């Protein structure tokens, strides 16, 4: 059986360098390109890449995906910075290339995907909920893509259950003290040397609290999800948002 021809974009980065090793070690894959900033995207087409694993930066991801989709190269995307406007632009490109698949995964680790699912399940049963994400201090974006997605899923679950605004009597606050507001859910970002990627969802009701916590302790936690995404994305045209859809947790 022929091997899946995979390229990694952002190959010298923290997660990209780990992805290069994971693809090289996968028996059913061949690493055909490993691109860093400034490398020509044309080499993806020349190498015959079938799937591009996109692990760069929010300022690079759109140009890279534009190229991939135009050349019919499927993409597995971990890079953050997704807005409604960016998703709409990507969807428009995919309409012009209907056989191409793109998976955007706010988080590739199984535990983080399950944290989001558990938070979504619990959200209708608690009056209060806040998200705390904790990351290494080299991270360029806040809140994390995972935290933003978690908050959106919680907000949607609360709305569907008919829950209103959360109780909060704060009348005066130092700017930032109450975190960012993502669809009515407060998200707090901690940046601390020694950490990698962690998240707590704090839920509170009358006389009880529930905390759902996940810790990624090494970039290896993201590799099974990336490899699964690369194997599955070629058979799923269009945009898939969230690894849960490839884990049948959708
Ligand atoms: N979805 C997930 O599970 C995960 C997502 N991430 C996300 O992945 C992204 C990268 O994270 P890190 O590796 O920590 O950052 P990093 O800064 O260590 O790596 C990014 C790399 O991409 C390179 N790069 C920038 N533009 C490029 C371009 N046009 N072509 C090729 N390479 C380019 C940079 O030079 C750098 O080496 C971030 O958005 C981060 O939030 C990180 C870990 C897990
Ligand atoms: O930058 C990181 O490190 C991570 N980024 C992703 C995010 O923003 O959610 C995934 C994970 O948290 C690690």
Tab-separated table of C-alpha atoms and ligand atoms in Angstrom:
chain	number	residue	atom	x	y	z
A	1	UNK	CA	0.000	0.000	0.000
A	2	UNK	CA	1.346	3.434	-0.882
A	3	UNK	CA	2.228	5.766	1.977
A	4	UNK	CA	0.375	9.018	2.685
A	5	UNK	CA	2.534	11.912	1.488
A	6	UNK	CA	2.613	14.449	4.314
A	7	UNK	CA	4.227	17.889	4.629
A	8	UNK	CA	4.725	19.878	7.827
A	9	UNK	CA	4.525	23.689	7.809
A	10	UNK	CA	6.174	25.354	10.802
A	11	UNK	CA	8.594	22.438	10.949
A	12	UNK	CA	11.102	24.205	13.200
A	13	UNK	CA	8.558	25.323	15.794
A	14	UNK	CA	7.760	23.763	19.163
A	15	UNK	CA	4.902	21.592	17.931
A	16	UNK	CA	6.006	21.449	14.288
A	17	UNK	CA	9.368	19.853	15.131
A	18	UNK	CA	7.555	17.193	17.161
A	19	UNK	CA	5.147	16.619	14.262
A	20	UNK	CA	8.071	16.093	11.873
A	21	UNK	CA	9.345	13.274	14.112
A	22	UNK	CA	5.857	11.758	14.475
A	23	UNK	CA	5.245	11.698	10.711
A	24	UNK	CA	8.710	10.223	10.093
A	25	UNK	CA	7.972	7.492	12.636
A	26	UNK	CA	4.525	6.633	11.208
A	27	UNK	CA	4.786	3.512	9.042
A	28	UNK	CA	1.925	4.558	6.758
A	29	UNK	CA	3.289	8.083	6.087
A	30	UNK	CA	6.132	9.664	4.188
A	31	UNK	CA	7.409	13.120	5.162
A	32	UNK	CA	7.782	14.828	1.762
A	33	UNK	CA	8.410	18.411	2.916
A	34	UNK	CA	9.248	20.253	6.132
A	35	UNK	CA	8.872	24.002	5.663
A	36	UNK	CA	9.957	26.875	7.877
A	37	UNK	CA	9.188	30.592	7.592
A	38	UNK	CA	10.384	31.948	4.248
A	39	UNK	CA	10.437	28.578	2.473
A	40	UNK	CA	8.561	28.469	-0.830
A	41	UNK	CA	5.119	26.876	-0.776
A	42	UNK	CA	5.723	25.680	-4.340
A	43	UNK	CA	7.811	22.869	-2.862
A	44	UNK	CA	4.608	21.351	-1.440
A	45	UNK	CA	3.205	20.860	-4.929
A	46	UNK	CA	6.585	19.783	-6.334
A	47	UNK	CA	6.883	17.142	-3.579
A	48	UNK	CA	3.400	15.838	-4.327
A	49	UNK	CA	2.141	16.438	-0.791
A	50	UNK	CA	-1.336	15.012	-0.178
A	51	UNK	CA	-1.742	16.459	3.318
A	52	UNK	CA	-0.173	19.571	4.849
A	53	UNK	CA	0.043	19.737	8.630
A	54	UNK	CA	-0.191	23.468	9.382
A	55	UNK	CA	1.493	24.470	12.665
A	56	UNK	CA	2.735	28.011	12.062
A	57	UNK	CA	1.434	31.320	13.393
A	58	UNK	CA	-1.850	33.211	13.097
A	59	UNK	CA	-0.203	35.697	10.679
A	60	UNK	CA	0.868	32.915	8.271
A	61	UNK	CA	-1.911	30.358	8.360
A	62	UNK	CA	-4.310	31.995	5.882
A	63	UNK	CA	-1.759	32.365	3.069
A	64	UNK	CA	-0.646	28.768	3.603
A	65	UNK	CA	-4.201	27.447	3.468
A	66	UNK	CA	-5.018	29.551	0.417
A	67	UNK	CA	-2.134	27.853	-1.384
A	68	UNK	CA	-3.029	24.344	-0.156
A	69	UNK	CA	-6.698	24.569	-1.070
A	70	UNK	CA	-5.915	26.015	-4.530
A	71	UNK	CA	-3.587	23.054	-5.147
A	72	UNK	CA	-5.983	20.415	-3.780
A	73	UNK	CA	-3.713	19.646	-0.818
A	74	UNK	CA	-5.722	18.574	2.240
A	75	UNK	CA	-4.787	20.316	5.483
A	76	UNK	CA	-4.694	19.508	9.173
A	77	UNK	CA	-4.474	22.789	11.055
A	78	UNK	CA	-3.439	23.353	14.659
A	79	UNK	CA	-2.586	27.025	14.331
A	80	UNK	CA	-4.794	29.359	16.363
A	81	UNK	CA	-6.386	32.735	15.635
A	82	UNK	CA	-9.660	31.622	14.072
A	83	UNK	CA	-12.422	34.212	13.701
A	84	UNK	CA	-15.784	34.006	11.936
A	85	UNK	CA	-14.352	36.155	9.142
A	86	UNK	CA	-11.357	33.820	8.624
A	87	UNK	CA	-13.562	30.739	8.663
A	88	UNK	CA	-15.879	32.305	6.076
A	89	UNK	CA	-12.922	33.094	3.805
A	90	UNK	CA	-11.618	29.529	4.089
A	91	UNK	CA	-15.067	28.088	3.407
A	92	UNK	CA	-15.243	30.227	0.254
A	93	UNK	CA	-11.915	28.819	-0.974
A	94	UNK	CA	-13.077	25.268	-0.252
A	95	UNK	CA	-16.201	25.830	-2.337
A	96	UNK	CA	-13.869	26.388	-5.314
A	97	UNK	CA	-12.049	23.113	-4.535
A	98	UNK	CA	-14.861	20.774	-3.459
A	99	UNK	CA	-12.744	17.638	-3.068
A	100	UNK	CA	-10.286	19.178	-0.630
A	101	UNK	CA	-10.610	18.646	3.119
A	102	UNK	CA	-9.404	20.906	5.927
A	103	UNK	CA	-9.479	19.929	9.588
A	104	UNK	CA	-8.990	22.750	12.087
A	105	UNK	CA	-8.364	21.367	15.556
A	106	UNK	CA	-8.176	23.908	18.411
A	107	UNK	CA	-6.515	21.088	20.329
A	108	UNK	CA	-5.173	17.732	19.105
A	109	UNK	CA	-4.877	16.072	22.506
A	110	UNK	CA	-7.539	13.546	23.436
A	111	UNK	CA	-7.803	14.866	27.001
A	112	UNK	CA	-8.415	18.420	25.840
A	113	UNK	CA	-11.073	17.282	23.360
A	114	UNK	CA	-12.782	15.374	26.183
A	115	UNK	CA	-12.500	18.406	28.513
A	116	UNK	CA	-14.430	20.432	25.958
A	117	UNK	CA	-17.025	17.687	25.658
A	118	UNK	CA	-17.419	17.314	29.446
A	119	UNK	CA	-17.719	21.084	29.876
A	120	UNK	CA	-20.376	21.225	27.175
A	121	UNK	CA	-22.301	18.390	28.895
A	122	UNK	CA	-22.100	19.998	32.347
A	123	UNK	CA	-22.818	23.585	31.290
A	124	UNK	CA	-26.645	23.454	31.397
A	125	UNK	CA	-26.613	22.259	35.023
A	126	UNK	CA	-24.551	25.067	36.618
A	127	UNK	CA	-25.412	28.721	37.134
A	128	UNK	CA	-21.790	29.888	36.893
A	129	UNK	CA	-18.899	28.843	34.692
A	130	UNK	CA	-15.469	30.337	34.002
A	131	UNK	CA	-12.487	29.035	32.017
A	132	UNK	CA	-8.857	29.343	33.133
A	133	UNK	CA	-6.167	28.457	30.596
A	134	UNK	CA	-2.495	28.267	31.581
A	135	UNK	CA	0.349	28.188	29.057
A	136	UNK	CA	4.082	28.636	28.572
A	137	UNK	CA	5.130	32.309	28.335
A	138	UNK	CA	6.235	32.045	24.676
A	139	UNK	CA	2.673	31.682	23.469
A	140	UNK	CA	1.747	34.667	21.259
A	141	UNK	CA	-2.042	34.573	21.484
A	142	UNK	CA	-4.526	34.893	24.341
A	143	UNK	CA	-6.892	33.424	25.125
A	144	UNK	CA	-5.793	30.058	23.767
A	145	UNK	CA	-7.723	28.641	20.822
A	146	UNK	CA	-8.826	25.787	23.061
A	147	UNK	CA	-10.187	28.122	25.737
A	148	UNK	CA	-12.021	30.252	23.182
A	149	UNK	CA	-13.604	27.138	21.674
A	150	UNK	CA	-14.468	25.746	25.118
A	151	UNK	CA	-16.186	28.999	26.051
A	152	UNK	CA	-18.134	29.055	22.774
A	153	UNK	CA	-19.344	25.479	23.299
A	154	UNK	CA	-20.350	26.257	26.900
A	155	UNK	CA	-22.187	29.410	25.813
A	156	UNK	CA	-24.079	27.502	23.121
A	157	UNK	CA	-25.050	24.757	25.599
A	158	UNK	CA	-26.255	27.359	28.121
A	159	UNK	CA	-28.274	29.186	25.489
A	160	UNK	CA	-29.858	25.947	24.291
A	161	UNK	CA	-30.832	25.118	27.880
A	162	UNK	CA	-32.401	28.563	28.306
A	163	UNK	CA	-29.902	29.813	30.892
A	164	UNK	CA	-29.509	33.583	31.139
A	165	UNK	CA	-26.537	35.742	32.094
A	166	UNK	CA	-24.298	34.509	34.893
A	167	UNK	CA	-24.498	35.990	38.397
A	168	UNK	CA	-21.794	38.647	38.864
A	169	UNK	CA	-22.160	41.676	41.096
A	170	UNK	CA	-18.855	43.260	40.059
A	171	UNK	CA	-19.414	47.005	39.973
A	172	UNK	CA	-15.832	48.247	39.726
A	173	UNK	CA	-12.850	46.301	38.376
A	174	UNK	CA	-9.302	46.900	37.277
A	175	UNK	CA	-9.144	46.383	33.491
A	176	UNK	CA	-8.633	42.677	32.795
A	177	UNK	CA	-9.416	41.541	36.342
A	178	UNK	CA	-12.477	39.610	35.186
A	179	UNK	CA	-10.761	38.121	32.150
A	180	UNK	CA	-11.976	38.162	28.555
A	181	UNK	CA	-15.642	37.822	27.671
A	182	UNK	CA	-16.175	35.057	25.098
A	183	UNK	CA	-19.888	34.852	24.322
A	184	UNK	CA	-20.713	35.701	27.953
A	185	UNK	CA	-18.211	33.239	29.455
A	186	UNK	CA	-15.187	34.689	31.294
A	187	UNK	CA	-11.815	33.320	30.146
A	188	UNK	CA	-8.631	33.936	32.163
A	189	UNK	CA	-5.154	33.466	30.643
A	190	UNK	CA	-2.104	32.628	32.766
A	191	UNK	CA	1.407	32.671	31.214
A	192	UNK	CA	3.992	30.942	33.408
A	193	UNK	CA	7.513	29.572	32.879
A	194	UNK	CA	7.480	25.816	33.437
A	195	UNK	CA	3.991	25.255	32.038
A	196	UNK	CA	3.062	23.824	28.637
A	197	UNK	CA	-0.719	23.785	28.010
A	198	UNK	CA	-3.357	23.431	30.717
A	199	UNK	CA	-6.995	24.305	31.194
A	200	UNK	CA	-9.557	24.330	33.979
A	201	UNK	CA	-13.275	24.737	33.526
A	202	UNK	CA	-14.832	25.859	36.821
A	203	UNK	CA	-18.566	25.278	37.163
A	204	UNK	CA	-20.586	26.457	40.159
A	205	UNK	CA	-24.101	25.832	41.429
A	206	UNK	CA	-25.892	26.176	44.766
A	207	UNK	CA	-23.603	24.625	47.374
A	208	UNK	CA	-21.297	22.804	44.942
A	209	UNK	CA	-18.609	23.265	42.323
A	210	UNK	CA	-17.258	21.025	39.592
A	211	UNK	CA	-13.777	21.453	38.109
A	212	UNK	CA	-12.738	19.819	34.830
A	213	UNK	CA	-8.962	20.066	34.377
A	214	UNK	CA	-6.632	18.930	31.629
A	215	UNK	CA	-2.826	19.108	31.427
A	216	UNK	CA	-0.663	18.623	28.357
A	217	UNK	CA	2.749	17.863	29.840
A	218	UNK	CA	4.624	17.352	26.562
A	219	UNK	CA	4.051	18.114	22.878
A	220	UNK	CA	3.802	14.349	22.314
A	221	UNK	CA	0.217	14.670	23.669
A	222	UNK	CA	-0.798	16.306	20.382
A	223	UNK	CA	0.745	13.730	18.022
A	224	UNK	CA	-1.890	10.953	17.936
A	225	UNK	CA	-4.509	13.586	17.066
A	226	UNK	CA	-2.371	15.060	14.287
A	227	UNK	CA	-1.710	11.636	12.750
A	228	UNK	CA	-5.380	10.661	13.031
A	229	UNK	CA	-6.354	13.945	11.399
A	230	UNK	CA	-3.936	13.381	8.509
A	231	UNK	CA	-5.269	9.858	7.923
A	232	UNK	CA	-8.930	10.918	8.006
A	233	UNK	CA	-8.955	14.337	6.336
A	234	UNK	CA	-8.404	13.048	2.800
A	235	UNK	CA	-11.823	11.341	2.924
A	236	UNK	CA	-13.742	14.303	4.374
A	237	UNK	CA	-14.064	17.192	1.899
A	238	UNK	CA	-14.846	20.702	3.139
A	239	UNK	CA	-14.183	22.216	6.544
A	240	UNK	CA	-14.249	20.178	9.744
A	241	UNK	CA	-13.843	22.219	12.953
A	242	UNK	CA	-12.773	20.139	15.939
A	243	UNK	CA	-11.038	16.785	16.220
A	244	UNK	CA	-14.102	15.392	18.025
A	245	UNK	CA	-15.769	14.928	14.624
A	246	UNK	CA	-13.034	12.447	13.643
A	247	UNK	CA	-13.317	10.674	17.009
A	248	UNK	CA	-17.060	10.131	16.639
A	249	UNK	CA	-17.612	12.361	19.668
A	250	UNK	CA	-19.257	15.018	17.449
B	1	LIG	N1	-4.064	22.541	18.025
B	1	LIG	C1	-3.162	22.104	18.913
B	1	LIG	O1	-3.310	21.029	19.519
B	1	LIG	C2	-1.942	22.916	19.144
B	1	LIG	C3	-1.821	24.116	18.533
B	1	LIG	N2	-0.713	24.890	18.721
B	1	LIG	C4	-0.680	26.110	17.952
B	1	LIG	O2	0.250	25.930	16.888
B	1	LIG	C5	0.867	27.181	16.578
B	1	LIG	C6	2.382	27.014	16.686
B	1	LIG	O3	2.720	26.843	18.040
B	1	LIG	P1	4.246	26.687	18.498
B	1	LIG	O4	4.886	25.556	17.782
B	1	LIG	O5	4.235	26.712	19.978
B	1	LIG	O6	4.862	28.069	17.963
B	1	LIG	P2	6.356	28.326	17.435
B	1	LIG	O7	6.497	29.795	17.375
B	1	LIG	O8	7.315	27.513	18.241
B	1	LIG	O9	6.338	27.693	15.966
B	1	LIG	C7	5.768	28.291	14.838
B	1	LIG	C8	6.767	28.074	13.715
B	1	LIG	O10	6.144	28.407	12.486
B	1	LIG	C9	7.114	29.104	11.699
B	1	LIG	N3	6.427	29.817	10.648
B	1	LIG	C10	5.802	31.031	10.694
B	1	LIG	N4	5.299	31.344	9.506
B	1	LIG	C11	5.586	30.314	8.672
B	1	LIG	C12	5.311	30.045	7.311
B	1	LIG	N5	4.661	30.938	6.548
B	1	LIG	N6	5.735	28.872	6.781
B	1	LIG	C13	6.411	27.975	7.523
B	1	LIG	N7	6.717	28.174	8.829
B	1	LIG	C14	6.295	29.333	9.396
B	1	LIG	C15	7.867	29.963	12.696
B	1	LIG	O11	9.102	30.418	12.188
B	1	LIG	C16	8.026	28.967	13.840
B	1	LIG	O12	9.174	28.161	13.684
B	1	LIG	C17	0.263	28.211	17.546
B	1	LIG	O13	-0.815	28.856	16.941
B	1	LIG	C18	-0.208	27.330	18.699
B	1	LIG	O14	-1.232	27.918	19.437
B	1	LIG	C19	0.319	24.491	19.521
B	1	LIG	C20	0.243	23.301	20.185
B	1	LIG	C21	-0.912	22.426	20.079
B	2	LIG	O1	0.374	27.489	21.918
B	2	LIG	C1	0.253	26.384	22.484
B	2	LIG	O2	1.168	25.835	23.113
B	2	LIG	C2	-1.037	25.695	22.369
B	2	LIG	N1	-1.946	26.199	21.574
B	2	LIG	C3	-3.248	25.694	21.355
B	2	LIG	C4	-4.285	26.658	21.863
B	2	LIG	O3	-4.103	27.873	21.728
B	2	LIG	O4	-5.324	26.207	22.363
B	2	LIG	C5	-3.416	24.285	21.874
B	2	LIG	C6	-2.705	24.013	23.165
B	2	LIG	O5	-3.333	24.713	24.177
B	2	LIG	C7	-1.241	24.415	23.070
